[in-house]
mmCIF file of C-alpha atoms in Angstrom:
data_model
loop_
_atom_site.group_PDB
_atom_site.id
_atom_site.type_symbol
_atom_site.label_atom_id
_atom_site.label_comp_id
_atom_site.label_asym_id
_atom_site.label_seq_id
_atom_site.Cartn_x
_atom_site.Cartn_y
_atom_site.Cartn_z
ATOM 1 C CA MET N 152 -0.080 0.205 -0.035
ATOM 2 C CA ALA N 153 2.821 2.116 0.825
ATOM 3 C CA HIS N 154 4.541 1.713 -2.617
ATOM 4 C CA ASP N 155 0.748 2.404 -4.157
ATOM 5 C CA SER N 156 0.699 5.662 -2.338
ATOM 6 C CA GLY N 157 3.990 7.000 -3.116
ATOM 7 C CA SER N 158 3.486 5.959 -7.214
ATOM 8 C CA ARG N 159 0.102 8.077 -7.065
ATOM 9 C CA SER N 160 2.185 10.912 -5.417
ATOM 10 C CA PHE N 161 4.830 10.869 -7.902
ATOM 11 C CA ASP N 162 2.502 10.703 -10.993
ATOM 12 C CA LEU N 163 0.955 13.753 -9.471
ATOM 13 C CA LYS N 164 3.968 15.617 -9.259
ATOM 14 C CA ALA N 165 4.910 14.373 -12.914
ATOM 15 C CA MET N 166 1.469 15.544 -14.355
ATOM 16 C CA LEU N 167 1.827 18.888 -12.598
ATOM 17 C CA ARG N 168 5.240 19.578 -13.763
ATOM 18 C CA ASP N 169 4.096 18.522 -17.544
ATOM 19 C CA GLU N 170 3.575 21.545 -19.633
ATOM 20 C CA ARG N 171 1.071 19.628 -21.993
ATOM 21 C CA PHE N 172 -1.427 19.161 -18.680
ATOM 22 C CA TRP N 173 -0.938 23.088 -18.340
ATOM 23 C CA LYS N 174 -1.621 23.593 -21.829
ATOM 24 C CA ILE N 175 -4.844 21.614 -21.831
ATOM 25 C CA ALA N 176 -6.038 23.155 -18.495
ATOM 26 C CA PHE N 177 -5.884 26.595 -19.743
ATOM 27 C CA GLN N 178 -8.068 25.689 -22.759
ATOM 28 C CA VAL N 179 -10.590 23.844 -20.682
ATOM 29 C CA ILE N 180 -10.586 26.914 -18.005
ATOM 30 C CA THR N 181 -10.855 29.424 -20.879
ATOM 31 C CA LEU N 182 -13.653 27.616 -22.388
ATOM 32 C CA LEU N 183 -15.686 27.379 -19.079
ATOM 33 C CA VAL N 184 -15.325 31.183 -18.681
ATOM 34 C CA VAL N 185 -16.761 31.992 -21.876
ATOM 35 C CA LEU N 186 -19.612 29.439 -21.663
ATOM 36 C CA LEU N 187 -20.473 31.010 -18.307
ATOM 37 C CA LEU N 188 -20.346 34.567 -19.752
ATOM 38 C CA LEU N 189 -22.261 33.553 -22.405
ATOM 39 C CA SER N 190 -25.109 31.947 -20.352
ATOM 40 C CA PHE N 191 -25.028 35.034 -18.285
ATOM 41 C CA PHE N 192 -25.422 37.529 -21.273
ATOM 42 C CA LEU N 193 -28.175 35.158 -22.716
ATOM 43 C CA GLY N 194 -29.503 34.611 -19.302
ATOM 44 C CA ASN N 195 -29.803 38.376 -18.959
ATOM 45 C CA LEU N 196 -31.256 38.753 -22.549
ATOM 46 C CA ASN N 197 -33.994 36.340 -22.121
ATOM 47 C CA ARG N 198 -34.769 38.063 -18.586
ATOM 48 C CA ASN N 199 -35.219 41.281 -20.330
ATOM 49 C CA LEU N 200 -37.075 40.471 -23.108
ATOM 50 C CA ILE N 201 -39.813 38.314 -20.709
ATOM 51 C CA GLN N 202 -40.043 41.926 -18.798
ATOM 52 C CA GLN N 203 -41.089 43.293 -21.595
ATOM 53 C CA GLY N 204 -43.515 40.936 -22.360
ATOM 54 C CA ARG N 205 -41.637 39.158 -25.536
ATOM 55 C CA ALA N 206 -40.030 35.759 -25.972
ATOM 56 C CA PHE N 207 -36.939 35.365 -28.476
ATOM 57 C CA GLY N 208 -38.359 33.913 -31.351
ATOM 58 C CA PHE N 209 -38.695 34.193 -35.273
ATOM 59 C CA SER N 210 -42.156 33.886 -36.263
ATOM 60 C CA PHE N 211 -42.317 37.470 -36.911
ATOM 61 C CA LEU N 212 -40.641 37.067 -40.200
ATOM 62 C CA ARG N 213 -43.994 35.386 -41.590
ATOM 63 C CA ASN N 214 -45.692 38.682 -40.968
ATOM 64 C CA PRO N 215 -46.539 40.845 -43.971
ATOM 65 C CA ALA N 216 -43.601 43.508 -44.681
ATOM 66 C CA GLY N 217 -45.680 46.410 -45.678
ATOM 67 C CA PHE N 218 -42.987 48.282 -47.232
ATOM 68 C CA SER N 219 -41.787 48.442 -51.235
ATOM 69 C CA ILE N 220 -38.049 48.089 -52.335
ATOM 70 C CA GLY N 221 -36.917 49.720 -55.134
ATOM 71 C CA GLU N 222 -34.497 47.107 -56.986
ATOM 72 C CA SER N 223 -35.218 43.112 -56.534
ATOM 73 C CA LEU N 224 -33.571 39.837 -58.050
ATOM 74 C CA ILE N 225 -36.707 38.075 -57.237
ATOM 75 C CA GLN N 226 -40.413 38.769 -57.301
ATOM 76 C CA TYR N 227 -41.411 41.004 -54.461
ATOM 77 C CA ARG N 228 -44.703 42.820 -53.472
ATOM 78 C CA PRO N 229 -45.039 44.893 -49.980
ATOM 79 C CA ASN N 230 -47.486 42.374 -48.364
ATOM 80 C CA ASP N 231 -44.926 39.788 -48.689
ATOM 81 C CA PRO N 232 -43.544 38.553 -45.719
ATOM 82 C CA TYR N 233 -40.289 39.819 -44.114
ATOM 83 C CA TRP N 234 -38.288 36.629 -44.454
ATOM 84 C CA ARG N 235 -38.681 37.661 -48.423
ATOM 85 C CA ALA N 236 -38.037 41.254 -47.704
ATOM 86 C CA LEU N 237 -34.868 39.574 -46.233
ATOM 87 C CA MET N 238 -34.047 37.574 -48.991
ATOM 88 C CA VAL N 239 -34.464 40.267 -51.535
ATOM 89 C CA GLY N 240 -31.691 42.303 -49.591
ATOM 90 C CA LEU N 241 -29.405 38.998 -49.694
ATOM 91 C CA GLY N 242 -29.815 39.095 -53.607
ATOM 92 C CA ASN N 243 -28.702 42.553 -53.848
ATOM 93 C CA THR N 244 -26.263 42.070 -51.617
ATOM 94 C CA LEU N 245 -24.734 39.360 -53.729
ATOM 95 C CA THR N 246 -24.768 41.283 -56.464
ATOM 96 C CA LEU N 247 -22.552 43.940 -55.344
ATOM 97 C CA VAL N 248 -20.244 41.232 -53.586
ATOM 98 C CA VAL N 249 -20.060 39.004 -56.604
ATOM 99 C CA GLY N 250 -19.427 41.730 -59.346
ATOM 100 C CA GLY N 251 -17.038 43.456 -56.698
ATOM 101 C CA ILE N 252 -14.838 40.398 -56.392
ATOM 102 C CA VAL N 253 -14.578 40.070 -60.050
ATOM 103 C CA LEU N 254 -13.850 43.569 -60.772
ATOM 104 C CA THR N 255 -11.748 43.937 -58.024
ATOM 105 C CA THR N 256 -9.294 41.207 -59.100
ATOM 106 C CA LEU N 257 -8.738 42.830 -62.227
ATOM 107 C CA LEU N 258 -8.283 46.209 -61.443
ATOM 108 C CA GLY N 259 -6.090 44.894 -58.287
ATOM 109 C CA VAL N 260 -3.928 42.825 -60.604
ATOM 110 C CA VAL N 261 -3.485 45.404 -63.347
ATOM 111 C CA ALA N 262 -2.548 48.255 -60.911
ATOM 112 C CA GLY N 263 0.215 45.490 -58.883
ATOM 113 C CA VAL N 264 1.506 44.507 -62.273
ATOM 114 C CA ALA N 265 1.602 48.439 -63.468
ATOM 115 C CA SER N 266 3.720 49.584 -60.605
ATOM 116 C CA PHE N 267 6.505 47.367 -62.034
ATOM 117 C CA SER N 268 6.187 48.877 -65.371
ATOM 118 C CA LYS N 269 8.958 50.690 -67.484
ATOM 119 C CA ASN N 270 6.412 53.268 -68.477
ATOM 120 C CA TRP N 271 6.966 56.017 -66.296
ATOM 121 C CA LEU N 272 3.720 57.511 -66.778
ATOM 122 C CA LEU N 273 1.926 54.209 -66.047
ATOM 123 C CA GLN N 274 3.935 53.302 -62.972
ATOM 124 C CA LYS N 275 3.831 56.659 -61.450
ATOM 125 C CA LEU N 276 -0.148 56.793 -61.901
ATOM 126 C CA SER N 277 -0.370 53.183 -60.468
ATOM 127 C CA ARG N 278 1.703 54.484 -57.322
ATOM 128 C CA VAL N 279 -0.478 57.814 -57.179
ATOM 129 C CA TYR N 280 -4.053 55.562 -57.450
ATOM 130 C CA VAL N 281 -2.755 53.328 -54.549
ATOM 131 C CA GLY N 282 -1.623 56.381 -52.251
ATOM 132 C CA LEU N 283 -4.433 58.556 -52.668
ATOM 133 C CA VAL N 284 -7.470 55.790 -52.970
ATOM 134 C CA GLN N 285 -6.216 54.094 -49.828
ATOM 135 C CA ASN N 286 -5.995 56.861 -47.249
ATOM 136 C CA ILE N 287 -9.797 58.400 -48.200
ATOM 137 C CA PRO N 288 -12.596 56.362 -46.453
ATOM 138 C CA LEU N 289 -14.828 54.451 -48.064
ATOM 139 C CA LEU N 290 -17.994 56.135 -46.773
ATOM 140 C CA LEU N 291 -16.309 59.432 -48.190
ATOM 141 C CA GLN N 292 -15.659 57.884 -51.641
ATOM 142 C CA LEU N 293 -19.238 56.415 -51.662
ATOM 143 C CA PHE N 294 -20.730 59.742 -51.319
ATOM 144 C CA PHE N 295 -18.440 61.236 -53.973
ATOM 145 C CA TRP N 296 -19.005 58.571 -56.514
ATOM 146 C CA TYR N 297 -22.841 58.910 -55.958
ATOM 147 C CA PHE N 298 -23.263 62.661 -55.701
ATOM 148 C CA ALA N 299 -20.201 64.070 -57.669
ATOM 149 C CA ILE N 300 -19.830 61.540 -60.625
ATOM 150 C CA PHE N 301 -23.312 59.786 -61.393
ATOM 151 C CA GLY N 302 -25.465 62.278 -59.863
ATOM 152 C CA ALA N 303 -23.606 64.825 -61.923
ATOM 153 C CA LEU N 304 -25.011 62.896 -65.186
ATOM 154 C CA PRO N 305 -27.488 64.806 -67.421
ATOM 155 C CA ASN N 306 -31.150 63.860 -66.934
ATOM 156 C CA PRO N 307 -32.846 61.287 -69.202
ATOM 157 C CA ALA N 308 -33.792 63.981 -71.658
ATOM 158 C CA ASN N 309 -30.031 65.026 -72.359
ATOM 159 C CA GLN N 310 -28.615 61.218 -71.493
ATOM 160 C CA ILE N 311 -25.477 60.025 -73.273
ATOM 161 C CA GLY N 312 -25.441 57.351 -75.830
ATOM 162 C CA ILE N 313 -22.732 55.425 -76.226
ATOM 163 C CA LEU N 314 -22.420 54.008 -79.804
ATOM 164 C CA GLY N 315 -25.989 53.125 -79.421
ATOM 165 C CA LEU N 316 -25.278 50.470 -77.256
ATOM 166 C CA ALA N 317 -25.405 51.753 -73.557
ATOM 167 C CA PHE N 318 -26.858 55.075 -71.664
ATOM 168 C CA LEU N 319 -25.810 57.139 -69.342
ATOM 169 C CA ASN N 320 -27.915 59.433 -67.298
ATOM 170 C CA ASN N 321 -28.614 60.498 -63.503
ATOM 171 C CA ARG N 322 -30.904 57.646 -62.930
ATOM 172 C CA GLY N 323 -28.725 54.782 -63.736
ATOM 173 C CA VAL N 324 -26.735 53.108 -66.543
ATOM 174 C CA TYR N 325 -28.473 51.102 -69.133
ATOM 175 C CA ILE N 326 -26.183 48.017 -70.875
ATOM 176 C CA PRO N 327 -27.768 45.058 -73.226
ATOM 177 C CA TRP N 328 -28.781 42.024 -71.352
ATOM 178 C CA ALA N 329 -30.354 38.652 -72.468
ATOM 179 C CA SER N 330 -33.735 38.856 -73.093
ATOM 180 C CA SER N 331 -34.967 36.699 -70.314
ATOM 181 C CA ALA N 332 -33.654 35.943 -66.723
ATOM 182 C CA LEU N 333 -33.500 32.039 -67.752
ATOM 183 C CA LEU N 334 -31.068 32.892 -70.389
ATOM 184 C CA ALA N 335 -29.116 35.068 -68.447
ATOM 185 C CA ILE N 336 -28.441 32.278 -65.509
ATOM 186 C CA LEU N 337 -27.662 29.960 -68.432
ATOM 187 C CA GLY N 338 -25.065 32.718 -69.900
ATOM 188 C CA ILE N 339 -23.846 33.627 -66.200
ATOM 189 C CA ALA N 340 -23.090 29.358 -65.833
ATOM 190 C CA ALA N 341 -22.001 28.939 -69.212
ATOM 191 C CA THR N 342 -19.141 31.411 -68.343
ATOM 192 C CA VAL N 343 -17.924 29.952 -65.184
ATOM 193 C CA GLY N 344 -17.919 26.642 -66.693
ATOM 194 C CA ALA N 345 -15.924 27.709 -69.513
ATOM 195 C CA ALA N 346 -13.600 29.313 -66.890
ATOM 196 C CA ILE N 347 -13.243 26.042 -64.671
ATOM 197 C CA ALA N 348 -12.568 24.141 -67.873
ATOM 198 C CA ALA N 349 -9.936 26.550 -69.676
ATOM 199 C CA LEU N 350 -8.238 26.456 -66.272
ATOM 200 C CA PHE N 351 -7.912 22.625 -66.050
ATOM 201 C CA LEU N 352 -6.711 22.286 -69.428
ATOM 202 C CA TRP N 353 -4.190 24.962 -69.330
ATOM 203 C CA ARG N 354 -2.805 23.471 -65.981
ATOM 204 C CA TRP N 355 -2.678 20.277 -67.625
ATOM 205 C CA ARG N 356 -1.238 21.671 -70.698
ATOM 206 C CA THR N 357 1.708 23.441 -68.719
ATOM 207 C CA LYS N 358 2.031 19.770 -66.708
ATOM 208 C CA ILE N 359 2.956 17.888 -69.764
ATOM 209 C CA ARG N 360 4.999 20.496 -70.984
ATOM 210 C CA ILE N 361 7.036 20.719 -67.855
ATOM 211 C CA GLU N 362 7.381 16.989 -67.682
ATOM 212 C CA THR N 363 8.053 16.249 -71.537
ATOM 213 C CA GLY N 364 9.404 19.272 -72.901
ATOM 214 C CA VAL N 365 6.830 19.000 -76.154
ATOM 215 C CA GLY N 366 3.402 18.515 -76.701
ATOM 216 C CA GLY N 367 0.348 20.222 -75.208
ATOM 217 C CA GLN N 368 -1.247 20.532 -78.862
ATOM 218 C CA ALA N 369 -4.587 18.331 -77.772
ATOM 219 C CA GLN N 370 -4.931 20.623 -74.836
ATOM 220 C CA SER N 371 -4.318 23.788 -77.074
ATOM 221 C CA ILE N 372 -6.857 22.582 -79.358
ATOM 222 C CA ALA N 373 -9.438 21.861 -76.408
ATOM 223 C CA LEU N 374 -9.011 25.129 -75.132
ATOM 224 C CA ALA N 375 -9.872 26.648 -78.491
ATOM 225 C CA VAL N 376 -12.921 24.804 -78.513
ATOM 226 C CA VAL N 377 -13.862 25.783 -75.258
ATOM 227 C CA ALA N 378 -13.334 29.530 -76.155
ATOM 228 C CA LEU N 379 -15.319 29.221 -79.483
ATOM 229 C CA ALA N 380 -18.159 27.084 -77.742
ATOM 230 C CA TRP N 381 -18.234 29.851 -74.804
ATOM 231 C CA LEU N 382 -18.319 32.558 -77.626
ATOM 232 C CA ALA N 383 -21.392 31.025 -79.518
ATOM 233 C CA ILE N 384 -23.205 30.885 -76.603
ATOM 234 C CA ILE N 385 -22.747 34.412 -75.318
ATOM 235 C CA THR N 386 -23.481 35.857 -78.825
ATOM 236 C CA LEU N 387 -26.007 33.614 -80.158
ATOM 237 C CA GLY N 388 -27.706 31.622 -77.387
ATOM 238 C CA MET N 389 -28.572 34.693 -75.098
ATOM 239 C CA ASN N 390 -31.156 36.629 -77.222
ATOM 240 C CA TRP N 391 -29.548 40.149 -76.557
ATOM 241 C CA THR N 392 -31.746 43.106 -76.312
ATOM 242 C CA VAL N 393 -29.794 46.339 -76.753
ATOM 243 C CA PRO N 394 -31.096 49.604 -75.026
ATOM 244 C CA GLU N 395 -33.103 52.159 -77.249
ATOM 245 C CA GLY N 396 -33.378 55.701 -76.232
ATOM 246 C CA VAL N 397 -36.887 56.930 -76.251
ATOM 247 C CA GLU N 398 -37.913 60.724 -77.697
ATOM 248 C CA GLY N 399 -37.877 63.093 -75.117
ATOM 249 C CA GLY N 400 -35.954 61.240 -72.761
ATOM 250 C CA GLY N 401 -35.619 57.502 -71.173
ATOM 251 C CA VAL N 402 -34.570 54.078 -72.314
ATOM 252 C CA THR N 403 -36.187 50.755 -73.091
ATOM 253 C CA GLY N 404 -35.072 47.481 -73.307
ATOM 254 C CA GLY N 405 -31.740 46.383 -71.809
ATOM 255 C CA LEU N 406 -30.830 46.206 -68.365
ATOM 256 C CA ARG N 407 -31.095 49.124 -66.132
ATOM 257 C CA LEU N 408 -28.152 49.367 -63.253
ATOM 258 C CA SER N 409 -29.484 51.993 -60.569
ATOM 259 C CA ARG N 410 -27.335 54.933 -60.135
ATOM 260 C CA GLU N 411 -27.289 53.592 -56.287
ATOM 261 C CA TYR N 412 -25.901 50.144 -57.500
ATOM 262 C CA VAL N 413 -23.329 51.567 -59.925
ATOM 263 C CA ALA N 414 -21.938 53.935 -57.580
ATOM 264 C CA SER N 415 -21.988 51.369 -54.507
ATOM 265 C CA LEU N 416 -20.296 48.845 -57.276
ATOM 266 C CA THR N 417 -17.537 51.474 -58.319
ATOM 267 C CA ALA N 418 -16.639 52.938 -54.856
ATOM 268 C CA LEU N 419 -15.993 49.384 -53.227
ATOM 269 C CA VAL N 420 -14.273 48.139 -56.707
ATOM 270 C CA PHE N 421 -11.751 51.337 -56.749
ATOM 271 C CA TYR N 422 -11.178 51.123 -52.954
ATOM 272 C CA THR N 423 -10.840 47.239 -52.385
ATOM 273 C CA SER N 424 -8.667 47.406 -55.538
ATOM 274 C CA ALA N 425 -6.052 49.646 -53.788
ATOM 275 C CA PHE N 426 -5.175 47.417 -51.123
ATOM 276 C CA VAL N 427 -5.092 43.990 -53.647
ATOM 277 C CA ALA N 428 -2.753 45.905 -55.596
ATOM 278 C CA GLU N 429 -0.328 46.303 -52.874
ATOM 279 C CA ILE N 430 -1.104 42.677 -52.202
ATOM 280 C CA VAL N 431 -0.026 41.939 -56.039
ATOM 281 C CA ARG N 432 2.986 44.159 -55.724
ATOM 282 C CA ALA N 433 4.459 42.366 -52.541
ATOM 283 C CA GLY N 434 3.682 38.983 -54.032
ATOM 284 C CA ILE N 435 5.549 40.121 -57.261
ATOM 285 C CA GLN N 436 8.402 41.342 -55.145
ATOM 286 C CA SER N 437 8.776 38.085 -53.358
ATOM 287 C CA VAL N 438 9.620 36.261 -56.255
ATOM 288 C CA SER N 439 13.875 36.104 -56.386
ATOM 289 C CA LYS N 440 15.816 38.222 -58.920
ATOM 290 C CA GLY N 441 17.097 34.876 -59.829
ATOM 291 C CA GLN N 442 14.069 33.830 -61.337
ATOM 292 C CA TRP N 443 13.614 37.190 -63.636
ATOM 293 C CA GLU N 444 17.004 36.580 -64.763
ATOM 294 C CA ALA N 445 16.724 33.095 -65.591
ATOM 295 C CA ALA N 446 13.462 33.495 -67.482
ATOM 296 C CA ARG N 447 15.013 36.505 -69.613
ATOM 297 C CA THR N 448 17.883 33.994 -70.266
ATOM 298 C CA LEU N 449 15.677 32.066 -72.040
ATOM 299 C CA GLY N 450 14.626 34.686 -74.521
ATOM 300 C CA LEU N 451 11.195 35.634 -73.091
ATOM 301 C CA ASN N 452 10.112 39.334 -73.014
ATOM 302 C CA ALA N 453 8.702 41.063 -70.461
ATOM 303 C CA GLY N 454 5.150 40.283 -70.577
ATOM 304 C CA MET N 455 5.845 36.247 -70.933
ATOM 305 C CA VAL N 456 8.431 36.940 -67.985
ATOM 306 C CA MET N 457 5.497 38.076 -65.990
ATOM 307 C CA ARG N 458 2.963 35.771 -67.222
ATOM 308 C CA LEU N 459 4.657 32.442 -67.363
ATOM 309 C CA VAL N 460 7.503 32.760 -64.662
ATOM 310 C CA VAL N 461 7.325 35.286 -62.231
ATOM 311 C CA PHE N 462 3.212 35.774 -61.466
ATOM 312 C CA PRO N 463 2.181 32.255 -61.087
ATOM 313 C CA GLN N 464 4.944 31.909 -58.024
ATOM 314 C CA ALA N 465 3.865 35.064 -56.509
ATOM 315 C CA LEU N 466 0.197 33.635 -56.441
ATOM 316 C CA ARG N 467 1.604 31.438 -53.493
ATOM 317 C CA VAL N 468 2.028 34.829 -51.558
ATOM 318 C CA ILE N 469 -0.801 36.740 -52.915
ATOM 319 C CA ILE N 470 -3.741 34.515 -52.502
ATOM 320 C CA PRO N 471 -3.778 34.389 -48.792
ATOM 321 C CA PRO N 472 -4.033 38.292 -48.096
ATOM 322 C CA MET N 473 -6.532 38.324 -50.925
ATOM 323 C CA ASN N 474 -9.158 36.182 -49.026
ATOM 324 C CA SER N 475 -9.084 39.017 -46.403
ATOM 325 C CA GLN N 476 -9.737 41.376 -48.751
ATOM 326 C CA TYR N 477 -12.569 39.686 -50.333
ATOM 327 C CA MET N 478 -14.079 39.470 -47.064
ATOM 328 C CA ASN N 479 -13.546 42.990 -45.923
ATOM 329 C CA LEU N 480 -15.495 43.997 -49.409
ATOM 330 C CA THR N 481 -18.338 41.677 -48.561
ATOM 331 C CA LYS N 482 -18.431 43.456 -45.186
ATOM 332 C CA ASN N 483 -17.906 46.755 -46.582
ATOM 333 C CA SER N 484 -20.853 46.222 -48.893
ATOM 334 C CA SER N 485 -23.267 47.228 -45.903
ATOM 335 C CA LEU N 486 -21.908 50.881 -46.292
ATOM 336 C CA ALA N 487 -24.356 51.001 -49.601
ATOM 337 C CA PHE N 488 -27.223 51.748 -47.204
ATOM 338 C CA ALA N 489 -26.256 55.135 -46.831
ATOM 339 C CA ILE N 490 -27.172 55.751 -50.390
ATOM 340 C CA ALA N 491 -29.954 53.867 -50.226
ATOM 341 C CA PHE N 492 -29.404 50.820 -51.926
ATOM 342 C CA PRO N 493 -31.623 48.001 -50.553
ATOM 343 C CA GLU N 494 -28.924 45.791 -49.471
ATOM 344 C CA ILE N 495 -29.180 43.149 -46.749
ATOM 345 C CA TYR N 496 -28.570 45.855 -43.659
ATOM 346 C CA SER N 497 -30.563 48.635 -44.995
ATOM 347 C CA ILE N 498 -33.878 45.948 -45.250
ATOM 348 C CA ALA N 499 -32.622 44.485 -42.006
ATOM 349 C CA THR N 500 -32.621 48.045 -40.917
ATOM 350 C CA THR N 501 -36.242 48.785 -41.658
ATOM 351 C CA THR N 502 -37.458 45.334 -40.377
ATOM 352 C CA TYR N 503 -36.448 45.976 -37.081
ATOM 353 C CA ASN N 504 -37.590 49.337 -36.926
ATOM 354 C CA GLN N 505 -41.212 47.914 -37.796
ATOM 355 C CA THR N 506 -40.977 45.194 -35.581
ATOM 356 C CA GLY N 507 -39.522 46.090 -32.823
ATOM 357 C CA ARG N 508 -36.891 42.856 -32.832
ATOM 358 C CA PRO N 509 -33.440 44.202 -33.013
ATOM 359 C CA VAL N 510 -31.857 41.008 -31.461
ATOM 360 C CA GLU N 511 -33.412 38.619 -33.817
ATOM 361 C CA VAL N 512 -32.789 40.539 -36.992
ATOM 362 C CA PHE N 513 -29.178 41.466 -35.852
ATOM 363 C CA VAL N 514 -28.796 37.580 -35.227
ATOM 364 C CA VAL N 515 -29.952 37.054 -39.068
ATOM 365 C CA MET N 516 -27.625 39.748 -40.237
ATOM 366 C CA MET N 517 -24.712 38.262 -38.481
ATOM 367 C CA ALA N 518 -25.451 35.120 -39.498
ATOM 368 C CA THR N 519 -25.494 35.897 -43.276
ATOM 369 C CA TYR N 520 -22.394 37.915 -43.107
ATOM 370 C CA LEU N 521 -20.545 34.895 -41.483
ATOM 371 C CA THR N 522 -21.935 32.630 -43.618
ATOM 372 C CA LEU N 523 -20.662 34.671 -46.827
ATOM 373 C CA CYS N 524 -17.171 35.172 -45.220
ATOM 374 C CA LEU N 525 -17.071 31.474 -44.698
ATOM 375 C CA LEU N 526 -17.943 30.653 -48.244
ATOM 376 C CA ILE N 527 -15.365 32.607 -49.594
ATOM 377 C CA THR N 528 -12.919 31.571 -47.148
ATOM 378 C CA VAL N 529 -13.368 27.918 -48.346
ATOM 379 C CA VAL N 530 -13.045 29.148 -51.995
ATOM 380 C CA MET N 531 -9.922 30.413 -51.372
ATOM 381 C CA ASN N 532 -8.289 27.856 -49.249
ATOM 382 C CA GLN N 533 -9.364 25.330 -52.201
ATOM 383 C CA PHE N 534 -7.605 28.104 -54.778
ATOM 384 C CA ASN N 535 -4.537 28.543 -52.128
ATOM 385 C CA ARG N 536 -3.840 24.695 -51.963
ATOM 386 C CA SER N 537 -3.619 24.234 -55.610
ATOM 387 C CA VAL N 538 -1.015 26.886 -56.511
ATOM 388 C CA GLN N 539 1.356 25.562 -53.392
ATOM 389 C CA PHE N 540 4.300 23.765 -53.988
ATOM 390 C CA LYS N 541 3.755 19.945 -53.484
ATOM 391 C CA GLU N 542 6.486 17.805 -51.937
ATOM 392 C CA ARG N 543 7.452 14.674 -53.425
#
């Protein structure tokens, strides 16, 4: 018995001296403290709601909203329930986020690569753009684009036509578009599918060329077929309608992008692209000079050096911080409510003002933005894995 007691005492002392024990104990204690605090706040919230004669719940979302919404991707009427109004807001937010991510990527990469240009004017313009836009608050830029740029456009009676294909006035921008929503969705799906197929074929072609030093003709032909098929679908399959000016002012046909949407999208794209440009510049600078020199030794021109050697290697540094910028763009889209664009924050604000349910509505908003950011993270993590070096 004395031996057993001494053994237990020795084990306890050893456990207390074990660093792993204290690491686990610290995590358990932290988790308990967080749970206790969460329980206290939720209990306090429930008691306050009971004192006000209310119970926490989302049944109010089935009540008629009773307000109209200026823009909607789905059919909506004022007597539709609140949950449908919030879905309209979510759809409008998605149009801002998806369009913003695509345009931000293009502009940010161009501005970042331009900072290495040997053209003095182009290089200086890139640096001025980044330095200027990064240091002005996004909300101020939003008002600038809404009031000073798009608000200064002529009225519909004196609208600006662009080659008979598009029109600009102080109510918005009118562009050619598919004749129906179904054709538009099919066109977008075809574009996404063609981009994925082209990326796969391009990587396959590059892999074959690296491993064998020759070949890749079959993949090149497949790439051309994909491009031609996409072009045929976009030009012939979408039954485009072109906007036409009306005598006396106004436009019929095509797609109208409201002034609020265009100003919000432009501000988000210009603001976020300035940060993306710096990320791209840092990624390119991370590639060693030996890689640049080796590529030039092979006889590649400046464009091919950047496209085939430097930029693919820079992606390993560029992609992780790009994820943060895409999430920032998603969260910053809520500022569009300041110029009355009906995104989800704007509609949620109207909802809790009418229903007196701020807690539940804020839970819905937080869950929405959290879900969107998590989806972006999942996609970017997958993309990041695909460009990392793989150990053999």
